Every structure is written in structure tokens, then in C-alpha cells.
mmCIF file of C-alpha atoms in Angstrom:
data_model
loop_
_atom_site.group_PDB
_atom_site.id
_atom_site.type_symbol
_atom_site.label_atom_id
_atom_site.label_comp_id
_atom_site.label_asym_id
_atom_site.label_seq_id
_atom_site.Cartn_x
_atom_site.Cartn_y
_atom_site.Cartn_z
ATOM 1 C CA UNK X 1 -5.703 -10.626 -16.236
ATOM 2 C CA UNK X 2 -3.209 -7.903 -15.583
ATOM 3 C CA UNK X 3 -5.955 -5.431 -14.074
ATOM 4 C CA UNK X 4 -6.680 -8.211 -11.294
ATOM 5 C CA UNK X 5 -3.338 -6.965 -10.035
ATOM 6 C CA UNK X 6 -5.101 -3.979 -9.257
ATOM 7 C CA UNK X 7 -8.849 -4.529 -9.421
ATOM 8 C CA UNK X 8 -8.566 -6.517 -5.835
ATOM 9 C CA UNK X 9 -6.951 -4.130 -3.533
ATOM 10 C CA UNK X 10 -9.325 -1.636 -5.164
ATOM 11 C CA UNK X 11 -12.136 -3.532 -4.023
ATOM 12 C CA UNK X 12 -10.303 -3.154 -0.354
ATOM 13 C CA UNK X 13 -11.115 0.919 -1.293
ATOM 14 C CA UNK X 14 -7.339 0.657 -0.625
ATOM 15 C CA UNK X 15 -5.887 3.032 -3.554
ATOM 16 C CA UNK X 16 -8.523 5.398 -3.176
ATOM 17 C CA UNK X 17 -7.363 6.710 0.553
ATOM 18 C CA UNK X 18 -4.968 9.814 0.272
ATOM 19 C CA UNK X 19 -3.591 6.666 1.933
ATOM 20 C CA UNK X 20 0.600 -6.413 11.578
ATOM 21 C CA UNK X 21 3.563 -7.551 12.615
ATOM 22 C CA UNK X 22 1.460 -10.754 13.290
ATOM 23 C CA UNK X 23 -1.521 -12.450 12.148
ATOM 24 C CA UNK X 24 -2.303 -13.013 8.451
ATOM 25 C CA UNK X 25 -0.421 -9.453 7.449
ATOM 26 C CA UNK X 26 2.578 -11.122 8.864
ATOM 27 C CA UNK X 27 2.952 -14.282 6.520
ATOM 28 C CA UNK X 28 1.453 -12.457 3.662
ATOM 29 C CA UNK X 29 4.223 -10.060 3.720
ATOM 30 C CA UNK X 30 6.558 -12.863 3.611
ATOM 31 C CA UNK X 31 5.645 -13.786 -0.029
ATOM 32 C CA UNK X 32 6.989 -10.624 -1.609
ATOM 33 C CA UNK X 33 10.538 -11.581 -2.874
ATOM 34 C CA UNK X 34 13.743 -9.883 -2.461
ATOM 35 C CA UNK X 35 13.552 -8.401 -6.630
ATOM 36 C CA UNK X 36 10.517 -6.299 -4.669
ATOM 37 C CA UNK X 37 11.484 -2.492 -4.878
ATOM 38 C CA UNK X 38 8.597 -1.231 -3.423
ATOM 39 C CA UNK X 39 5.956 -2.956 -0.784
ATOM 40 C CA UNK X 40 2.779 -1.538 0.306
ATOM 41 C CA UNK X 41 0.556 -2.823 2.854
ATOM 42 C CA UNK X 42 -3.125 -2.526 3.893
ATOM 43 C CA UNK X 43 -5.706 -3.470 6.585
ATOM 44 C CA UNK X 44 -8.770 -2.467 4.645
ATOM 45 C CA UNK X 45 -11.431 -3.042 7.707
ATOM 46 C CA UNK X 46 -9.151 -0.825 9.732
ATOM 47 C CA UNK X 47 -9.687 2.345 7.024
ATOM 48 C CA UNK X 48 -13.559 1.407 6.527
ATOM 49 C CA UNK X 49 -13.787 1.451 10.095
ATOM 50 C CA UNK X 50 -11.876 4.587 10.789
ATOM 51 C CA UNK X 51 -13.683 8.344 10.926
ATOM 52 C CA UNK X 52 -11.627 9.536 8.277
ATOM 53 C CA UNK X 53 -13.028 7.171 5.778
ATOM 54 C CA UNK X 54 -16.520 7.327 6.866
ATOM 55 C CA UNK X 55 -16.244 11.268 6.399
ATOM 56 C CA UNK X 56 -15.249 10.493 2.891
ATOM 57 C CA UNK X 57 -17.287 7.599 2.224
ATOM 58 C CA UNK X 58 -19.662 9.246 -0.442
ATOM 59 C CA UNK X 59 -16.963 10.422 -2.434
ATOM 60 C CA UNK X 60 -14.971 7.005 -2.547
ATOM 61 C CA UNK X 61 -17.933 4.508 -2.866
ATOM 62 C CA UNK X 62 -19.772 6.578 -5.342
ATOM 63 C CA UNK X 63 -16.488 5.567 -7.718
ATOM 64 C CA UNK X 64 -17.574 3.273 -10.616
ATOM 65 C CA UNK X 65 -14.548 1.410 -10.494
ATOM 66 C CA UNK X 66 -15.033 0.922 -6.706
ATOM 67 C CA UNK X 67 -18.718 0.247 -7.242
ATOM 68 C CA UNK X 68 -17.148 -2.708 -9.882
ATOM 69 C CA UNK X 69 -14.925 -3.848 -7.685
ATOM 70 C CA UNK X 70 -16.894 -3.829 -4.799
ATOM 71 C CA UNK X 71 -19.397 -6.026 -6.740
ATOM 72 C CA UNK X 72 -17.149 -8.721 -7.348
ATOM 73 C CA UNK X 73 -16.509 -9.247 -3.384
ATOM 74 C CA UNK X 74 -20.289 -9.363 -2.904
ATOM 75 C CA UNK X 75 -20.813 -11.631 -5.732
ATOM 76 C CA UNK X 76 -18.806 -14.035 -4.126
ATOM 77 C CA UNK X 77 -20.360 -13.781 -1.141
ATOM 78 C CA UNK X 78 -17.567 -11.318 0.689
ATOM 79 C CA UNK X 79 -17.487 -8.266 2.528
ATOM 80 C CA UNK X 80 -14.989 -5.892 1.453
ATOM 81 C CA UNK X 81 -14.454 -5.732 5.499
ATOM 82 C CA UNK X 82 -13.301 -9.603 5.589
ATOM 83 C CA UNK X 83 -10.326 -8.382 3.642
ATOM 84 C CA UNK X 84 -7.881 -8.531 7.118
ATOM 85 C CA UNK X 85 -4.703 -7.794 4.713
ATOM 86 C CA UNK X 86 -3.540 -6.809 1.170
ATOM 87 C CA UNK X 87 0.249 -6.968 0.186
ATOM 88 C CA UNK X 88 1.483 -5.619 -2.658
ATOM 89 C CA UNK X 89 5.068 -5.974 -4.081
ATOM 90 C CA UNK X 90 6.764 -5.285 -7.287
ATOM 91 C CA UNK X 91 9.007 -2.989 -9.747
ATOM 92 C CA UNK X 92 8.800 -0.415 -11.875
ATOM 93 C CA UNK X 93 9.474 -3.471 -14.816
ATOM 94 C CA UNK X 94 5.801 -4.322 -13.633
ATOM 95 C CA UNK X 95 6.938 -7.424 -12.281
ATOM 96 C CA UNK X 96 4.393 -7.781 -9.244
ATOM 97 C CA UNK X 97 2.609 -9.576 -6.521
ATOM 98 C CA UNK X 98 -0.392 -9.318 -4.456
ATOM 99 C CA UNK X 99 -1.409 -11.352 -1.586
ATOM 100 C CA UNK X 100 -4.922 -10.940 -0.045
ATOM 101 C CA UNK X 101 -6.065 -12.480 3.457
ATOM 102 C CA UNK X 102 -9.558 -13.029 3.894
ATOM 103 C CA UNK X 103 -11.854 -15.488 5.346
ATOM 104 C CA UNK X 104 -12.040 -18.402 2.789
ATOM 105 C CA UNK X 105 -10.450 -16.400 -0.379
ATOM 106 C CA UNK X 106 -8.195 -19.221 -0.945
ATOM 107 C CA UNK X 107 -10.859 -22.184 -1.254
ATOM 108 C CA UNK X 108 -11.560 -23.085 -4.667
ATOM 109 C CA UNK X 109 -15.098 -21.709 -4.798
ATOM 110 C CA UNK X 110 -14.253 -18.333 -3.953
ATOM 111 C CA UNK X 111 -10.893 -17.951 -5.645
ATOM 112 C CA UNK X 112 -12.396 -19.038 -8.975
ATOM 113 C CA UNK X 113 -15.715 -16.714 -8.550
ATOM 114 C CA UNK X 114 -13.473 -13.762 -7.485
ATOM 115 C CA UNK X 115 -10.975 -14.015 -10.514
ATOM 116 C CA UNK X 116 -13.666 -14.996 -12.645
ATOM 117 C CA UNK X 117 -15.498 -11.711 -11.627
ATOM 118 C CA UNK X 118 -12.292 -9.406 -12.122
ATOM 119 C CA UNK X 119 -11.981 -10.811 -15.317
ATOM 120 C CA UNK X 120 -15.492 -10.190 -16.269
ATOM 121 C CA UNK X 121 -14.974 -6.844 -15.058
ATOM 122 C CA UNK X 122 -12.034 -5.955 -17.489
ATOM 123 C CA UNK X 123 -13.837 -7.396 -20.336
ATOM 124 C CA UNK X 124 -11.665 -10.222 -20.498
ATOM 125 C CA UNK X 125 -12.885 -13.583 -21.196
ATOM 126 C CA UNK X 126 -13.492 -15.876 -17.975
ATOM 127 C CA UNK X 127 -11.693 -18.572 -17.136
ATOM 128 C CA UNK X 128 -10.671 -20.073 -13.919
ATOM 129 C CA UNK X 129 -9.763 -23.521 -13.457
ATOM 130 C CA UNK X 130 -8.227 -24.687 -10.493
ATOM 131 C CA UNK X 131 -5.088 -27.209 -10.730
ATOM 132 C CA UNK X 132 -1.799 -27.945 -8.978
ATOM 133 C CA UNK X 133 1.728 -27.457 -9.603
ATOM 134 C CA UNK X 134 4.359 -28.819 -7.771
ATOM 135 C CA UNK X 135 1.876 -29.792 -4.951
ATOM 136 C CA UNK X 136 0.161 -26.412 -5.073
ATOM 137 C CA UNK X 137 -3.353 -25.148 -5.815
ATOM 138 C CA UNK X 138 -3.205 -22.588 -8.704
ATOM 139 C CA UNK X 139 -5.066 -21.092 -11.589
ATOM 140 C CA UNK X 140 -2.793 -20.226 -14.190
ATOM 141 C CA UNK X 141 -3.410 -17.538 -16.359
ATOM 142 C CA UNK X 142 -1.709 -16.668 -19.768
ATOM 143 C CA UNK X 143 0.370 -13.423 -17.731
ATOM 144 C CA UNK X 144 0.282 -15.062 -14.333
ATOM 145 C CA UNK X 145 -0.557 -17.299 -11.735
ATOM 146 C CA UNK X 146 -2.368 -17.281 -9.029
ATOM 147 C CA UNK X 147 -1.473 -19.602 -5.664
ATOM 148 C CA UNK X 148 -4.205 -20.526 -3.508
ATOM 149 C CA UNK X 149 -2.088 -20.714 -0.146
ATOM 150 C CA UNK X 150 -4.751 -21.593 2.107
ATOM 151 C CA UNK X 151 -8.268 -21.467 2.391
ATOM 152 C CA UNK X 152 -8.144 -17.804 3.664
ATOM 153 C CA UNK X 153 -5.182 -16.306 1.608
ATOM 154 C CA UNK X 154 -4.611 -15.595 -2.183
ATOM 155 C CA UNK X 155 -1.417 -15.016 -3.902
ATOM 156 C CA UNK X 156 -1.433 -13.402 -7.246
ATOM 157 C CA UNK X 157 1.748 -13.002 -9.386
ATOM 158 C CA UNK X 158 2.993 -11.882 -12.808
ATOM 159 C CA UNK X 159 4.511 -14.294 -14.800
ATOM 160 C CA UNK X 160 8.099 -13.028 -14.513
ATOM 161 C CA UNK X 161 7.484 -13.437 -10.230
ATOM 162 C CA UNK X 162 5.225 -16.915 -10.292
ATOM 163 C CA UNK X 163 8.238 -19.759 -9.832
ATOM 164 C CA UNK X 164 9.760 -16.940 -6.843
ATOM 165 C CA UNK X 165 6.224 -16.864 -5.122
ATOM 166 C CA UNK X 166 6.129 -20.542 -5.644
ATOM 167 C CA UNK X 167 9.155 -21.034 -4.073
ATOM 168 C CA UNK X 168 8.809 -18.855 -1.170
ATOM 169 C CA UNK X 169 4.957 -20.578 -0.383
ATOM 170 C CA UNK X 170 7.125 -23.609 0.185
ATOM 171 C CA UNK X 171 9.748 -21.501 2.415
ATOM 172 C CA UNK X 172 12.749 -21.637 0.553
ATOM 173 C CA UNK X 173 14.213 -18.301 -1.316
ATOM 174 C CA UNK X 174 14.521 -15.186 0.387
ATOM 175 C CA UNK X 175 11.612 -12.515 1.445
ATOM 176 C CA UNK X 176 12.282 -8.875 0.529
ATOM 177 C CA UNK X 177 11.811 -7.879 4.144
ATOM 178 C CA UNK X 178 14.141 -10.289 5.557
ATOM 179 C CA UNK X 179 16.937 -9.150 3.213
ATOM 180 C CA UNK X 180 16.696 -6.071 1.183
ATOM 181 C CA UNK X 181 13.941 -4.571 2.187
ATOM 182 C CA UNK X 182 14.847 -5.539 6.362
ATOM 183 C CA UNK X 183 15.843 -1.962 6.995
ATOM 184 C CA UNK X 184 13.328 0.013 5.455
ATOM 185 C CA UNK X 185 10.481 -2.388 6.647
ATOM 186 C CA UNK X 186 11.959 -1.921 10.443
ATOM 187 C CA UNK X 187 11.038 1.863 10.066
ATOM 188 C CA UNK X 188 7.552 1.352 9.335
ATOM 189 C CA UNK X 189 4.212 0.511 11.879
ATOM 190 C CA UNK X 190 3.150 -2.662 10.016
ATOM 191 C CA UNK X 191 0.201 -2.771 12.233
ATOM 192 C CA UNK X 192 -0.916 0.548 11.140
ATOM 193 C CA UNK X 193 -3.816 1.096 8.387
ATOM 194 C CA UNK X 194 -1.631 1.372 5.581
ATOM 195 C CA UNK X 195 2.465 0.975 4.920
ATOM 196 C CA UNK X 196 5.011 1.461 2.253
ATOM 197 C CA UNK X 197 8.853 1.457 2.016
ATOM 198 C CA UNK X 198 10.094 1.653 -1.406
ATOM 199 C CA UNK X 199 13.373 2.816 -3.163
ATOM 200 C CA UNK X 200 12.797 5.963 -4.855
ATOM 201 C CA UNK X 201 12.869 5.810 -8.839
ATOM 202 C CA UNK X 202 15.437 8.202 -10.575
ATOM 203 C CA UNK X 203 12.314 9.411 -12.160
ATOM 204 C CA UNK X 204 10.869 10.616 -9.250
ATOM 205 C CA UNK X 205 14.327 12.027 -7.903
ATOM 206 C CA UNK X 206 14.212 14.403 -10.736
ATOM 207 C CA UNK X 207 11.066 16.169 -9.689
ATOM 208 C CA UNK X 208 12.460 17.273 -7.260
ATOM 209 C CA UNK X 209 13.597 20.474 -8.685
ATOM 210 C CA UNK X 210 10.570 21.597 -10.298
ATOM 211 C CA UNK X 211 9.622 21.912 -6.422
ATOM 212 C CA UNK X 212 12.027 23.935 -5.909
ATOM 213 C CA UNK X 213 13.808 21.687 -3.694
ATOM 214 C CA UNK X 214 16.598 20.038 -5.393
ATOM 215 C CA UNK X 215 17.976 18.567 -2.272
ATOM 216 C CA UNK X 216 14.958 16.328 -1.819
ATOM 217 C CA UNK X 217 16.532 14.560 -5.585
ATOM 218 C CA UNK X 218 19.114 12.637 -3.363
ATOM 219 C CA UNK X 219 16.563 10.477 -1.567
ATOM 220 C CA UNK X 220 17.086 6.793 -2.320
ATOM 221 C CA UNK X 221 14.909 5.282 -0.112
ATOM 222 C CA UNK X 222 11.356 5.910 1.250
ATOM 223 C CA UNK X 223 9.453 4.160 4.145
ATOM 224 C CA UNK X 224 6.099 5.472 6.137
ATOM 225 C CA UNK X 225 2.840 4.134 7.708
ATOM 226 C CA UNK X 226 -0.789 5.941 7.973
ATOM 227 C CA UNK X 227 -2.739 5.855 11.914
ATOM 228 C CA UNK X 228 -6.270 6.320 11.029
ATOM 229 C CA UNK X 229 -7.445 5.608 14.606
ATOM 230 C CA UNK X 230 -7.555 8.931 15.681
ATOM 231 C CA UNK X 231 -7.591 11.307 12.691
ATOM 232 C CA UNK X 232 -5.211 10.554 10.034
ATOM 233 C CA UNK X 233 -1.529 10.516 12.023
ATOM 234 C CA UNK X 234 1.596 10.510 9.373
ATOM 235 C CA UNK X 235 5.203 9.255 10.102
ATOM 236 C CA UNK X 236 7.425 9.098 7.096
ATOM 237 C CA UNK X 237 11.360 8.388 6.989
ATOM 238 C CA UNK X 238 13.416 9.390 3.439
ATOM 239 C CA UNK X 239 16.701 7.744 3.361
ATOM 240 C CA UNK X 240 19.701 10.355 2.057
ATOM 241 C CA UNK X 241 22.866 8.004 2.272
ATOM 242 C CA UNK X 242 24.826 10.432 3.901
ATOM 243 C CA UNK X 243 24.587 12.783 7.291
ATOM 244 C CA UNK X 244 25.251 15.664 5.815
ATOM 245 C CA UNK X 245 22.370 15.457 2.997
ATOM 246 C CA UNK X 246 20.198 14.578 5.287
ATOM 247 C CA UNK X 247 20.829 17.861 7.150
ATOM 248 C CA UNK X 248 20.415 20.184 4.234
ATOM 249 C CA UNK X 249 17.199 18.102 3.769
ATOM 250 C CA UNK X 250 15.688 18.718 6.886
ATOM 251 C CA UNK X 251 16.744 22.517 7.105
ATOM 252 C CA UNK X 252 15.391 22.948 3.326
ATOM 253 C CA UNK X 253 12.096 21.555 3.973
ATOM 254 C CA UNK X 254 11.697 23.496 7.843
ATOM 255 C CA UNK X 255 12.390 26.575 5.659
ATOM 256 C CA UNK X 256 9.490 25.740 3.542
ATOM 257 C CA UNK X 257 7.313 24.586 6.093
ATOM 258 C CA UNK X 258 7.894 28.219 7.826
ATOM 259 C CA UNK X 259 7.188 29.885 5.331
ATOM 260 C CA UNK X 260 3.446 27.826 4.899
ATOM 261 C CA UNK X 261 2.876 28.071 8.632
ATOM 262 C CA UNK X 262 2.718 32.469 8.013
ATOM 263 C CA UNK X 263 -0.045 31.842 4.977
ATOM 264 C CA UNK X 264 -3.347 32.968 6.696
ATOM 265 C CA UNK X 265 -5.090 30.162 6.215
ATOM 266 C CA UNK X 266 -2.270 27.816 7.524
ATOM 267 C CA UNK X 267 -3.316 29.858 10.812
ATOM 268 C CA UNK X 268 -6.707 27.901 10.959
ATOM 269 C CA UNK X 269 -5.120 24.466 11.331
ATOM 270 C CA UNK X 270 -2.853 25.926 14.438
ATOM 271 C CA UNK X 271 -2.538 22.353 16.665
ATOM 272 C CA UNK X 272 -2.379 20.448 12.819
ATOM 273 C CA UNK X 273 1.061 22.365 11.856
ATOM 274 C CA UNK X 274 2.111 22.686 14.995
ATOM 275 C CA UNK X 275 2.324 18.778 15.106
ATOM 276 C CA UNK X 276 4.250 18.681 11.551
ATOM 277 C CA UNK X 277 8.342 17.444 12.855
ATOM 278 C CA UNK X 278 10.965 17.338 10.501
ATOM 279 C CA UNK X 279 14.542 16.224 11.769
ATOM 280 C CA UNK X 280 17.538 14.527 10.304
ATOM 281 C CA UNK X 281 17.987 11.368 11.956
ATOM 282 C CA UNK X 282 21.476 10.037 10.605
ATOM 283 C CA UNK X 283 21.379 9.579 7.306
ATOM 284 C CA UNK X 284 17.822 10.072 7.268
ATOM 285 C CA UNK X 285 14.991 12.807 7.766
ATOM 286 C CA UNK X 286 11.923 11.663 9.991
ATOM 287 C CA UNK X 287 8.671 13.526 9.042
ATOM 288 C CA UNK X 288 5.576 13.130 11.575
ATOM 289 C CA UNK X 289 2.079 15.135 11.353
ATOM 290 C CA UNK X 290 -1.120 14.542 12.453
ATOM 291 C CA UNK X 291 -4.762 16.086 12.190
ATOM 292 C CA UNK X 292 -7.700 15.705 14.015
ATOM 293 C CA UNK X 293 -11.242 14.936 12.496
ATOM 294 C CA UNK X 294 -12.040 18.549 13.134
ATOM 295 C CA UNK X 295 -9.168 19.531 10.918
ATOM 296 C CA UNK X 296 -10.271 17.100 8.806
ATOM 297 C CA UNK X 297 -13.701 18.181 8.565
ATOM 298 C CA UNK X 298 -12.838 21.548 8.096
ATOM 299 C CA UNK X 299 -10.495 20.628 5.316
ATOM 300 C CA UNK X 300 -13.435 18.969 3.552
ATOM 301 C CA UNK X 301 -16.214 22.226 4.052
ATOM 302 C CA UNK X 302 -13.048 24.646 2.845
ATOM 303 C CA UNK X 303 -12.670 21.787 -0.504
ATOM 304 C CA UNK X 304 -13.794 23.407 -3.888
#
């Protein structure tokens, strides 16, 4: 059962995109648990609805593993559009959570027929019985459990994370983005299409030289949201720790970002660089760009 973790919000067309503070996005996000070190969230009608995504749409829905998992929605009856929210939380240990909100996901009919069809899916044998625990609806599986909240949300957590989402269904233990994650999660548009705030693996800090930007190795943190309502708007905050790294970061990457804006082809996307902003902020650097669907389609014609 471990690709359900990632078979569902596939099915959203969520991972495929180069990428609410209320409603069903809101208590969703409240099941991730403080161990979280990353969160990413999702409003997959917003993206299928946007221009961006309809510009792209052959490419992404011509996927077979999209095709798959859009074909378990449907054979449950869904719409990949009545997804209103996907939540995803875990660590790099794999220990992880999803939580999707959709109209009648969490009765037992479609809960069973959707895991049922994942597991069908990733050739694993099928098998979904729904029971309780501790007052709750569940379907256990041998590496997880999945919590059917209510009749329109879906919980589904690894075994090392199922007693924590357990416990914070029945509002005791602590969030991740009332605690840990508070900061980093008051940086980011949760309304927006998609989210993320994460702390940044040492693994990924030590790329950062083989860009030839060695500063960028002392981010810790990472937080950002994506506006697909007009074009595809960016706004994207990297915690340094300290003032004065967060300087050299922002001069380092407005060096580099001068130098792309004299490349002659940079010249054709004029209003697109023009809106890139890069600024310490603190003991952070705030990074904003946006591009119009003309940029965008332009992008796609110039595209090998």
C-alpha cells in the first residue's frame, strides 16, 4: 500500500505541475503532526481550472500513471475536480501522511473502492475492510492505516504516524503548523493553488555548490505558494538564520539573475524578468516572479 501515499494526489494531477486558510484545506492541514518536516498543499480543481494547466493538459493527461490514477477516481464514481484539498506531510525517514477532501471520500463505499483501486493499480492484492479503532472508522493495512474522518475527508498514514493521526482526529497532540511548522506556514498563501514550507535536507544544502552558489548551502528552511489565476505567479521565502547570510544570499543570486537578464533570449520575456524580486528580508530572502500566459505560451512553442 505504500504507493497509495502517492498514487492519490497523483490522481489530483498534483505532482505533475512544475507546481485555504478555511474550508476543508483548513482542518485537513491540521492532521499533519509536529514530527512533519515538510508539508505540501494542493487545491487540485483550482490547477485544472487554471490556463496554465489547460495549456499543458495534453502533455500531463496523456501520462500513464495519470491515466491510472485518474481511473481509479472515475471508477469510484469521482471527478478528479471534487478533490477540494490534498495535504501531504512527512520526513525524509518516509514517515508520512496524506489527507484528501472530497465530496463523500470518507464514506465507506468510496474509501474502500478508491483504496481498493490504488491497490489494484500497484499490483498489490486488494483488500479493504472497513472497521473501528478507538471509536474511529479505519482500514488498516499491513504499512498503514487509513482514517475515514468524515464522509468527505480521508486520512492516510504510515504506520510509524497512524496512533499521531489518530490522536490528532480526536484533537489532542499537537499540529505541525501550530507548533513547529507555525512560522514557516505564516509565510505561505494557503489559499493559493499549491503550498510548501519544508526544512531543507543537508542533502540538498550540499548542492548548492555544484551551482556555483555556495551561499545558497546555509538555507535551513524553505516556504512558498504557486497563483495560477493569472499565469503562474511565484513567491518563495528561504530561511538563512542569520542577517548577514541572508544578505550575501540575496546579492549572490541578483548577481546571477543579471547576468541571465543580458542572455538574448532572456530579452524576449522583458515584463517576465522584470517581475523576478529578490531581497533579504531579516534573516530571510523573499523571491517573487510572475509570467503571463503569453510568456507561457511562448515558453511552450520555444520547448524542444
Amino acid at each position: 500500500m505504500k504507493r497509495i501515499c502517492w498514487t492519490l494526489p497523483l490522481a489530483a494531477s498534483l505532482f505533475v505541475l512544475p507546481a485555504c486558510k478555511g474550508g476543508a484545506s483548513a482542518d485537513a492541514v491540521k492532521l499533519v503532526p509536529d514530527e512533519a518536516e515538510f508539508l505540501v498543499g494542493m487545491h487540485p480543481k483550482d490547477i485544472m481550472e487554471s490556463e496554465v494547466y489547460k495549456t499543458f493538459k495534453g502533455d500531463i493527461e496523456g501520462e500513464s500513471d495519470y491515466k491510472d490514477a485518474v481511473k481509479v477516481v472515475e471508477d469510484c464514481g469521482m471527478a478528479v475536480t471534487d478533490f477540494e484539498a490534498v495535504i501531504v506531510g512527512a520526513t525524509a525517514k518516509e514517515d508520512g501522511v496524506f489527507v484528501v477532501a472530497a465530496k463523500g471520500i470518507g464514506t465507506d463505499e468510496k474509501a474502500t473502492c478508491i483504496i481498493k483501486g490504488v491497490q489494484k493499480a500497484a499490483g498489490d492484492e486488494e483488500g479493504a475492510e472497513v472497521t473501528k479503532a478507538e471509536g474511529k472508522k479505519i482500514i488498516q493495512f499491513t504499512d498503514g492505516r487509513a482514517y475515514l474522518v468524515n464522509d468527505d475527508m480521508l486520512a492516510v498514514a504510515t504506520t510509524s504516524w497512524e496512533d499521531k493521526i489518530g490522536k490528532l482526529i480526536d484533537g489532542e497532540g499537537t499540529p505541525a503548523v501550530d507548533n513547529s511548522k507555525k512560522d514557516l506556514y505564516g509565510q505561505v498563501d494557503a489559499k493559493s493553488a499549491l503550498w510548501f514550507i519544508a526544512n531543507v535536507p543537508d542533502e540538498v544544502k550540499g548542492m548548492a555548490a555544484m551551482f556555483g552558489a555556495p551561499e545558497l548551502g546555509d538555507v535551513t528552511t524553505a516556504a512558498g505558494n504557486l497563483d495560477l489565476s493569472k499565469g503562474v505567479a511565484i513567491n518563495f521565502v528561504a530561511g538563512l538564520g542569520e542577517e548577514a547570510k541572508a544578505t550575501a544570499v540575496s546579492e549572490k543570486v541578483n548577481g546571477m539573475l543579471e547576468e541571465v537578464k543580458k542572455d538574448e533570449q532572456a530579452k524576449d520575456f522583458a515584463d517576465m524578468m522584470n517581475s523576478v524580486k529578490v531581497e533579504a528580508d531579516g534573516a530571510n530572502v523573499k523571491f517573487a516572479a510572475s509570467a503571463s500566459m503569453d510568456d507561457i505560451n511562448k515558453m511552450k512553442e520555444m520547448a524542444p
